[in-house]
Structures are given as structure tokens and as C-alpha cells.
């Protein structure tokens, strides 16, 4: 979810470079630095240090006091609190800054944060049963297995793929009788399926959809506990349009793939593959990665594939805020690149990350790796600065400057650059 | 021809047969023979001149007193040739026999194709029978259970996500007791390598992951492992004929590597997992080749030693031989690199005969060992030839750079009382490699 403009405006957009933290000096008190995380505004850094069997959290200002048996997957909330998974007294929990949740679990993993930062949900086990803890409170229900988690933007809906019946070893008939479903805020749907995967939650209205394998082994999509009537040879995970009440999914028909809505093929095109569906908040469109020829990959926007194709892959298309323009990462004959509205940049890279449009949609910015480090490329032009790693960049509300959060020789650097500087 | 085999009852066969209706049988015959099967199926059947030259290639035939029923061409005659002839008039007994032959008496090792003057891909014909049986629900019970695990847990042994992560944290500690700076970096976006393994590693052979953590630390590699599903690159669905689940497993494996922004995937010592990730899976998904490079452990160890990143401090004593996994030796051509590795770390490497692409299968591969304990006696009897081959080397240790080979060879070593230790190559490398003093802490 895009960061709120009022929040963005409040950040420091003065073009300057500041060192936020020096990992080498932090390591003196924290031990080996095993993780680092940036706050969204680039003003803060959190690190995890390991010394023998002890783990400690550090901020840019220094080490915090609490010692953990383990500490992992540390991240910032949008309001600059740090949370992560921690092991204390041989039990796992979530810790915010230094404050652990009261509840402890045999194991806790896969923390997901709602886009508004209000809710953290985490998968847990207790007495060999799986469940979810939301903001410190476990669901009342627990399950034999629970594997995928999805959360709405406001954190009010948390959904998971769950197995509700325990099976004995090699109980094949039991498995095919259907043991999987979706649990929403702890309550499982009534229907059982052979499998459920790809659970997703509408970012705004909390509707839930997932891929299902029906008891007759055909595949389909279920929305809010009701399965599409139509069955398919295979399906991939559904996607809710962020601004409309629509759910779409790739489906396999007669050995070829297309995009379907409410059980019916929406697109006329039939592809060797269709996946990585995306939809913009700005208008009512859909894009997907398709193989229109076998082994040739491109983007199709509203069923119109770009004429260009790539041999290795194309990653999920990224829309401009208005939804008019589309860009994506591709890999072709072993090198990575960025393609915008069907036209690839000239440069090729050792690695490329998802491109980002400026608020007005005119410019495209991407993190890329070149021979001597990681940098940014704006509309295909490489910036001269180099970093060891970069966090995702961010435009200011006017689209004139970019916030850079990078690591260089052990220093965490916050830099605001204007587009002119990026263009060199 | 009546099939004189020991009777074996597999409840997995009866499950499908009980539910089978004539309509379903007709529909599946049509789907497989007229829609899905490539034109090459018909060409292969029409080309075969029944010369029997493929027979001597098959360890099942050699191990079963050269009974023609176990010859490749004999197996095709009782399965695909019969299906093409009888179509939906096949009987339940025909189907039982077809399933038994296709799933439990062929390792899809492709040795026979090298001996056929026309290069007929017999393994493909038998895999197509497996696809047919899968669509009818006639699949060995334990193999189907493995596929169910793939579908529900994205790994072949029902490993929970909590157990996966916990095992990695534990193995990191184990590795650190030898090499204090060793780490198993979880979810390290932008690392050069994603290391993927198969489920027996976290489930029963966790030390292999710890071995790799030490090797990576000594070699100074930038690597990561996922703390999500997508870490298991094995694929028994490829062998049960469930291509939809096969594709799903491979898709998640590759998507996980792409999510972690790695440059390549290095995989552990497993043969069929290479085949699934590099060939069969990508093809079903629409790729001509994997989206980013994939390197088998044998290739990776070769790279580490030849580049000087790993130095051998002392060679291992004692006669040591080798089981060459079909999928990486016949399939990928790693025979020479494997010999380089064996000679680099062993004082007394005893080669097998025949070897390289002519080596015999372990009889566990191709999903056969996953057919479970019900079929174990038949499987071990079906590879007496391998026991003879290994015994002739006089070795006391056999290296198996593949999980299926490892388990299959252990069974053969036990049954034929070969008196050998069965090890992975990383076990040897760990003993032989130099750990610089500065890394010992
Ligand atoms: S086991 Fe190998 S040699 Fe024997 S029939 Fe099957 S593919 Fe051919
Ligand atoms: S060697 Fe080839 S042609 Fe001869 S029987 Fe075997 S498959 Fe048929």
C-alpha cells in the first residue's frame, strides 16, 4: 500500500546525505550483526547482534538491554516501532522494541504486518496444534496444520489455509475425503477441500478468496466460503482488485491458461502460462505475465500481450499510480532488465528489483545491481553512487526527489537526491 | 504372457479400482492417448522392432534371471502396447499389472534408451502409463501419500514450517560449534545463492544442512535459505503422474528463489530433484529452461575445489566406491566431475564397472522407493546386479550423492550383506577440507 501523502510530506526531504548508523561500532557492543532493518522514513535502523548464544536488538543509537535466546525477522512498523520474533526462556513470542507479548508459544514464525501498521499476525504452534496470534492474542481455534497467512490493509481480517483433521500415516483415503479449508479470524469455512492455497484478502472490504482442489480433484476458486461453480484443470492464486469488488484468477482450460472472473474466462487469449496478476488502485485494469509462445515471456495488459518477449522470465507487473503505465523486471538470456510499456531499457544488470513510478507516472525508478555495486536507475540511466545494498526507494509527494536508504562499507546511509542528480 | 511375480497387494491400487466407472476409464484413455500424449508415443510403439537389445541394459531384467517380462520391451508390451490395443476394454487385472510394472518395476533411469538402436524412450512410455494410472486414482499408497504431502506441505515428508525453521536454527548452532562464524542466513534477500534441499534433510538427516553451513562458511559464499515453503525441490508428483502438483511444487521453488533475488540455486545431493527442478517442472510451466541457473551439489563442490575456495587438508583412507545417480550422470553428464571429487578426497577410490552414463540405477529412483515398505522386498531383489557391481570393487564405503540412491543402496547393502558404509559426498568433504585457523575462532 502506498504511504499516505500526509505522512510522506512530514519526512525530511532536504537533499542531503546522512549516516544513520555505523554497523562496525554497533558490532563492538552487539557482536556479529546478523540482521539489519530500515524504518520507512530512513531515520532509523534496527540491527540484531549475536554474541555466542545471545542475541540483542540494537538501534542506531546503540544496543538495547534485553538479551534473547534468538531474535529474528526484525522489521519496523510505519510508526517506527521495531518488532521481531524472539525466543525467551525456551519459548517463542513477538517482541516490540524490547517488550515481548505476554503469550508464549512453542514456536512462532511468519509475522505479517497490516499495511496500516496496526496489526501483526504470526503463525504459532502449541502442543503440536497450529494457530495464529493477532496482536498478542491467539485465535481460540487451533488446527492440525496452517500454512499460509493473509491480512487486510486495516488488519481486521486475517485468513489462513488450515487443515482441520489429523490423519494417520499414509491415510490416503482420509486425505482425499477433504481435510483443508480456509479459516477467517479463526473460524473455518464449512466446506472441506483436498487442498487450499493462495489465500488472499481484499485490502479494503475483507473478502477472502483462495485456490481450492475439489474432492473430485478438479481445481477452482472459492470466494467467501463459496466455490465458483466452474472447475478447471488447474488454477493459480486469485487476486482482488484493490479498488473494485472483483476477484480474478488464472485458470487452465484444455492445457492452456487464461484469466477468469467469477468462473468465466475474462480474457480471450489462451497462453502457455499466465500468472503474476496485478491490478492498479487507479483504474479498472489487470495485467499478468504470460507465455504467449512456449518459453517466451511478456506482460499482457487487459489481454493484450506486448509484442516483445523474454527468454527467462518476467516478474509481476507494476502499475503507475493512475494505472495507465506498466513496468516490470525481466531476465533475458541470463541478464536482468526493466521493461516499461513494452520497451526495454538499454542497460542490462546483474540483478533488478521491481520498478517504481513517480507519483505523476512520468518517471520509472529501479534498484539495480551492476558490476561494482547496487544503485538506482532512473528511466534507464544509472546513478553514479554505489551501495552494498539498498532498501526500496521512495519518491517525495511532488515526484521531484527520492529517498535512498543504503548500506555502504558498514554505514547505513540516508540520502535524499533530486531527479537531476540521479540522471547525472 | 502371464506375469510370474510375487503377489503384492497395494491398497493404493484398489482405491482407484473400486471407484472406477467405465465412463471414467473411457474419458481417461481418451485424455491420455488422444490429447496429452505426444506424437512420439505412437512413433515409439511403431518403431520398436522387438529386437530385445534393451534387455541387457535393465537392472531389473539382469537381477531377475533375465526373465523377459522384466526387460524394457517386455514391460512396454504389458503396459503401453496393451493400453493402445485394448483402450477402455482393459480389465482390472490389466490395470493392476500395468500399475505394478510402471510404478514399481521401472526406475525411469533411461539406461535402456542408450542400448536401443532407435533411442526409444521407454521411460517416457512408462511415465505416460503412470499419468494414466494417476488420473484413474491407481497409485501405490505410499507414493500417493508422498504426493499428498507435496500438495499440502510443499515438501515430501509432511515437514511443518515450524520444524523446518527450527531445524535450520539448530543446525546453525551445530555448524557454529565447529566453525564459529558459520551461519544459515534465512531470508537474506540479494544473496548470491539460494540453497535448496529435499525433505529427508530436515526430517532425518539434518546434519547434512549443518555440513553445508560449514562448507559455505569456509568457502566464503553469499547464500540464503528460505524461512517459507519453497525450500524442497524434490518432486514425487513428477513420478506419480500428477503433473499439476508437480508444476505447483516447482513453481513455488522457483518463485522463492526469485523472491529472494538470488543469482542461482544450488541444490543438495539429490538426483531426481535436479530433474524435476531443471527439466520436467519448468517444461510443464512453460519454460524452456529454469528461469535462473541451477547447480547440483556435485557441480558446486567441483567449483569450490577447483577455484581454491575449499582446500583439501587430508585425503580419506580406505577403499571407497561410488553410486552414480542416473539423473545427474546419465541425465546431466556430471560423471567426470564426480570422479574428480572422489579422487580429490579419497586415497583409494575404487571405480565401479560399468560406469559414468552406463552405470546401473540404484533401483530406488524414479519414485520406486517411495512406493514404500510394501514393495521393498521386490525392489531389493530387482537390483542384485547393483550388489554384484558394488561388491566387485572391494570398497568398504560407498558414496551416494543422491537421497534416493542413498536409501536404495543402504537397503541393498543390508540385504546382500555388503558390509559397506553409505555416505553422502559432503560427509567426506567435511572430513577432508581444511578449516583455516582464523575460522575456528
Ligand atoms: S528401469 Fe531403467 S533400464 Fe529398466 S526399463 Fe526402466 S528406464 Fe529402462
Ligand atoms: S532395443 Fe529398442 S527396438 Fe529393440 S526391443 Fe528394445 S525398445 Fe524395441
mmCIF file of N, CA, C and O and ligand atoms in Angstrom, chain B residues 57-60 72 75 106-112 122-123 126, ligand 1:
data_model
loop_
_atom_site.group_PDB
_atom_site.id
_atom_site.type_symbol
_atom_site.label_atom_id
_atom_site.label_comp_id
_atom_site.label_asym_id
_atom_site.label_seq_id
_atom_site.Cartn_x
_atom_site.Cartn_y
_atom_site.Cartn_z
ATOM 1 N N UNK B 57 20.274 -53.931 -20.764
ATOM 2 C CA UNK B 57 20.524 -52.638 -20.127
ATOM 3 C C UNK B 57 19.830 -52.530 -18.773
ATOM 4 O O UNK B 57 20.220 -51.721 -17.938
ATOM 5 N N UNK B 58 18.806 -53.334 -18.567
ATOM 6 C CA UNK B 58 17.927 -53.095 -17.421
ATOM 7 C C UNK B 58 18.319 -53.946 -16.215
ATOM 8 O O UNK B 58 18.380 -55.177 -16.311
ATOM 9 N N UNK B 59 18.560 -53.272 -15.090
ATOM 10 C CA UNK B 59 18.964 -53.999 -13.881
ATOM 11 C C UNK B 59 17.852 -54.918 -13.385
ATOM 12 O O UNK B 59 18.127 -55.923 -12.755
ATOM 13 N N UNK B 60 16.608 -54.606 -13.695
ATOM 14 C CA UNK B 60 15.505 -55.483 -13.278
ATOM 15 C C UNK B 60 15.574 -56.815 -14.027
ATOM 16 O O UNK B 60 15.359 -57.885 -13.451
ATOM 17 N N UNK B 72 12.916 -54.138 -20.674
ATOM 18 C CA UNK B 72 12.189 -52.915 -21.027
ATOM 19 C C UNK B 72 11.093 -53.168 -22.057
ATOM 20 O O UNK B 72 9.953 -52.736 -21.878
ATOM 21 N N UNK B 75 8.195 -54.898 -20.579
ATOM 22 C CA UNK B 75 7.368 -54.024 -19.732
ATOM 23 C C UNK B 75 6.456 -53.140 -20.582
ATOM 24 O O UNK B 75 5.299 -52.918 -20.238
ATOM 25 N N UNK B 106 10.127 -50.114 -12.832
ATOM 26 C CA UNK B 106 10.916 -49.286 -13.744
ATOM 27 C C UNK B 106 11.306 -48.024 -12.994
ATOM 28 O O UNK B 106 10.450 -47.356 -12.415
ATOM 29 N N UNK B 107 12.593 -47.752 -12.982
ATOM 30 C CA UNK B 107 13.091 -46.570 -12.276
ATOM 31 C C UNK B 107 13.201 -45.351 -13.189
ATOM 32 O O UNK B 107 13.821 -44.357 -12.828
ATOM 33 N N UNK B 108 12.618 -45.451 -14.374
ATOM 34 C CA UNK B 108 12.716 -44.399 -15.401
ATOM 35 C C UNK B 108 14.145 -43.837 -15.475
ATOM 36 O O UNK B 108 14.367 -42.637 -15.583
ATOM 37 N N UNK B 109 15.104 -44.779 -15.425
ATOM 38 C CA UNK B 109 16.523 -44.401 -15.357
ATOM 39 C C UNK B 109 17.105 -44.114 -16.738
ATOM 40 O O UNK B 109 18.194 -43.584 -16.863
ATOM 41 N N UNK B 110 16.401 -44.528 -17.783
ATOM 42 C CA UNK B 110 16.775 -44.259 -19.183
ATOM 43 C C UNK B 110 18.061 -44.949 -19.632
ATOM 44 O O UNK B 110 18.647 -44.568 -20.632
ATOM 45 N N UNK B 111 18.492 -45.965 -18.896
ATOM 46 C CA UNK B 111 19.670 -46.694 -19.373
ATOM 47 C C UNK B 111 19.336 -47.453 -20.658
ATOM 48 O O UNK B 111 20.132 -47.513 -21.576
ATOM 49 N N UNK B 112 18.106 -48.000 -20.689
ATOM 50 C CA UNK B 112 17.739 -48.830 -21.842
ATOM 51 C C UNK B 112 17.746 -48.036 -23.146
ATOM 52 O O UNK B 112 18.084 -48.583 -24.204
ATOM 53 N N UNK B 122 11.852 -45.504 -23.426
ATOM 54 C CA UNK B 122 10.945 -46.425 -22.739
ATOM 55 C C UNK B 122 10.451 -45.815 -21.426
ATOM 56 O O UNK B 122 9.292 -45.985 -21.042
ATOM 57 N N UNK B 123 11.334 -45.073 -20.775
ATOM 58 C CA UNK B 123 10.933 -44.439 -19.516
ATOM 59 C C UNK B 123 9.746 -43.494 -19.750
ATOM 60 O O UNK B 123 8.825 -43.424 -18.933
ATOM 61 N N UNK B 126 6.591 -45.501 -19.953
ATOM 62 C CA UNK B 126 6.128 -45.976 -18.646
ATOM 63 C C UNK B 126 5.648 -44.810 -17.768
ATOM 64 O O UNK B 126 4.713 -44.959 -16.990
HETATM 65 S S1 LIG C 1 14.477 -49.367 -15.077
HETATM 66 FE FE1 LIG C 1 15.743 -48.152 -16.475
HETATM 67 S S2 LIG C 1 16.617 -49.648 -17.874
HETATM 68 FE FE2 LIG C 1 14.883 -50.664 -16.872
HETATM 69 S S3 LIG C 1 13.124 -50.272 -18.193
HETATM 70 FE FE3 LIG C 1 13.121 -48.634 -16.717
HETATM 71 S S4 LIG C 1 14.259 -46.989 -17.713
HETATM 72 FE FE4 LIG C 1 14.744 -48.851 -18.827
#
